[in-house]
Each structure stands twice: as C-alpha cells, then as structure tokens.
C-alpha cells in the first residue's frame, strides 16, 4: 500500500519560515517517483499549484511564491520538501503533496495546515 503523509505545517508570523515534508511509503521513491508537486488550497478558494520538481523540467514555481519557496527531494529519506521563507498572510492554506509514479498512478497526501499571522 502506498501512503503519502505531509507534515511541518503550523502557525508562523509574517516573514517567518516553515519547511514542509512529504513522506512516501510503499514505493521506492528514488526510482519510481517523478514528478513531485506541491499544491495549496486557501480558504474559500480552489486548490492551486505552487511548485513542481521533475527530472525533465527541473524546478518551477507559481509567480506568488517564486523567490520565497524552494522545492526539493531527499531520496535517502523517501521524502519531498518545500522550504517556505518570508511567509505572508496570503500563504495561509492547506498544503498538499502530489506525486506520480512510473506507472502514472497519482498520489495525494492528506494536507498540512499553514497559518501565517500578521
């Protein structure tokens, strides 16, 4: 059984930082997973793409977070990461990790809440 679990969310003040983690179990992360994306859903809004990492395209970011967020992967720990710096109140959202495996199956985590207070 494949499981994807996000963690690292919480309450932070404006200008602060958080690092989100997305742990995968049930698959060999390093050879099976590509690409990885992070999405978020802000209160009252639809889910939106935030950042992506793939072997073919490298890293990419939405305009809202470019220069502040960094997506990466740690194959040794079977984990995807999202470093978020200089957080703003509009970054408040539930953040989701999305992965696709070599058979084109897609996996979502349950989400982790990020709240930025002003």
Short mmCIF file of C-alpha atoms in Angstrom, two decimals:
data_model
loop_
_atom_site.label_atom_id
_atom_site.label_comp_id
_atom_site.label_asym_id
_atom_site.label_seq_id
_atom_site.Cartn_x
_atom_site.Cartn_y
_atom_site.Cartn_z
CA UNK A 1 0.00 0.00 0.00
CA UNK A 2 1.32 3.41 -0.98
CA UNK A 3 0.99 6.16 1.58
CA UNK A 4 1.85 9.87 1.33
CA UNK A 5 1.95 11.94 4.52
CA UNK A 6 2.68 15.66 4.79
CA UNK A 7 3.98 17.30 7.93
CA UNK A 8 5.63 20.51 9.06
CA UNK A 9 2.71 22.90 8.92
CA UNK A 10 1.80 25.21 11.75
CA UNK A 11 1.33 28.79 12.86
CA UNK A 12 4.03 31.30 11.95
CA UNK A 13 4.32 35.08 11.94
CA UNK A 14 4.67 37.19 8.82
CA UNK A 15 8.20 36.93 7.50
CA UNK A 16 8.82 33.59 9.16
CA UNK A 17 9.74 30.25 7.65
CA UNK A 18 8.44 26.71 7.60
CA UNK A 19 9.63 23.54 5.97
CA UNK A 20 7.02 21.08 4.82
CA UNK A 21 7.83 17.42 4.37
CA UNK A 22 6.06 14.79 2.33
CA UNK A 23 6.98 11.23 3.22
CA UNK A 24 6.30 8.33 0.90
CA UNK A 25 5.98 4.69 1.91
CA UNK A 26 5.20 1.60 -0.13
CA UNK A 27 7.27 2.54 -3.19
CA UNK A 28 10.91 3.07 -3.98
CA UNK A 29 10.94 6.84 -4.00
CA UNK A 30 14.15 7.46 -5.89
CA UNK A 31 13.36 5.32 -8.92
CA UNK A 32 9.58 5.40 -9.02
CA UNK A 33 8.50 8.95 -8.30
CA UNK A 34 8.64 11.72 -10.88
CA UNK A 35 7.34 14.42 -10.84
CA UNK A 36 6.58 15.87 -7.42
CA UNK A 37 4.30 18.85 -6.99
CA UNK A 38 3.01 20.91 -4.12
CA UNK A 39 -0.45 22.46 -4.19
CA UNK A 40 -2.35 24.58 -1.72
CA UNK A 41 -5.94 25.45 -1.03
CA UNK A 42 -6.55 28.83 0.51
CA UNK A 43 -9.77 29.49 2.47
CA UNK A 44 -12.69 29.80 0.09
CA UNK A 45 -10.51 29.13 -2.96
CA UNK A 46 -9.85 26.24 -5.31
CA UNK A 47 -6.73 24.15 -4.97
CA UNK A 48 -3.83 25.73 -6.85
CA UNK A 49 -0.43 24.56 -7.97
CA UNK A 50 2.51 26.05 -6.07
CA UNK A 51 5.72 24.30 -7.08
CA UNK A 52 6.99 21.34 -9.11
CA UNK A 53 10.10 19.23 -9.46
CA UNK A 54 10.73 16.82 -12.31
CA UNK A 55 13.70 15.20 -13.99
CA UNK A 56 12.77 16.73 -17.33
CA UNK A 57 11.82 20.27 -16.28
CA UNK A 58 13.77 20.82 -13.10
CA UNK A 59 12.07 23.11 -10.61
CA UNK A 60 9.21 25.51 -11.31
CA UNK A 61 7.12 27.83 -9.16
CA UNK A 62 3.99 29.88 -9.30
CA UNK A 63 4.54 33.62 -9.51
CA UNK A 64 3.08 34.02 -6.00
CA UNK A 65 5.87 32.04 -4.38
CA UNK A 66 8.82 32.38 -6.75
CA UNK A 67 11.90 33.53 -4.89
CA UNK A 68 10.46 32.57 -1.49
CA UNK A 69 9.73 28.83 -1.75
CA UNK A 70 12.11 26.02 -2.68
CA UNK A 71 11.07 22.52 -3.65
CA UNK A 72 13.47 19.61 -3.30
CA UNK A 73 13.61 15.88 -2.76
CA UNK A 74 15.61 13.67 -0.42
CA UNK A 75 15.80 10.23 -1.97
CA UNK A 76 17.62 8.75 1.01
CA UNK A 77 14.67 9.65 3.24
CA UNK A 78 11.93 8.94 0.68
CA UNK A 79 10.77 12.48 1.07
CA UNK A 80 9.82 15.65 -0.78
CA UNK A 81 10.36 19.02 0.82
CA UNK A 82 9.04 22.54 0.47
CA UNK A 83 11.05 25.27 2.17
CA UNK A 84 8.92 28.37 2.63
CA UNK A 85 10.57 31.66 3.55
CA UNK A 86 9.33 35.20 4.02
CA UNK A 87 5.81 33.93 4.57
CA UNK A 88 2.86 36.23 4.00
CA UNK A 89 -0.72 36.12 5.31
CA UNK A 90 -1.88 35.13 1.81
CA UNK A 91 0.21 31.96 2.08
CA UNK A 92 -2.26 30.69 4.67
CA UNK A 93 -3.64 27.46 3.23
CA UNK A 94 -3.72 23.71 3.45
CA UNK A 95 -0.69 22.43 1.54
CA UNK A 96 -0.80 19.15 -0.36
CA UNK A 97 1.90 17.00 -1.83
CA UNK A 98 1.24 15.24 -5.13
CA UNK A 99 3.40 12.51 -6.61
CA UNK A 100 3.22 10.42 -9.74
CA UNK A 101 4.89 7.05 -10.14
CA UNK A 102 6.40 5.30 -13.13
CA UNK A 103 3.07 3.58 -13.88
CA UNK A 104 1.41 7.01 -13.95
CA UNK A 105 -0.51 6.43 -10.74
CA UNK A 106 -1.05 9.64 -8.79
CA UNK A 107 -0.88 10.03 -5.05
CA UNK A 108 -2.10 12.81 -2.79
CA UNK A 109 -1.34 13.38 0.85
CA UNK A 110 -3.95 14.46 3.39
CA UNK A 111 -2.63 18.01 3.61
CA UNK A 112 -0.96 20.10 6.27
CA UNK A 113 -2.26 23.44 7.52
CA UNK A 114 -0.08 26.54 7.29
CA UNK A 115 -1.31 29.68 9.02
CA UNK A 116 0.58 32.97 8.73
CA UNK A 117 -0.41 35.61 11.26
CA UNK A 118 0.13 39.33 10.82
#
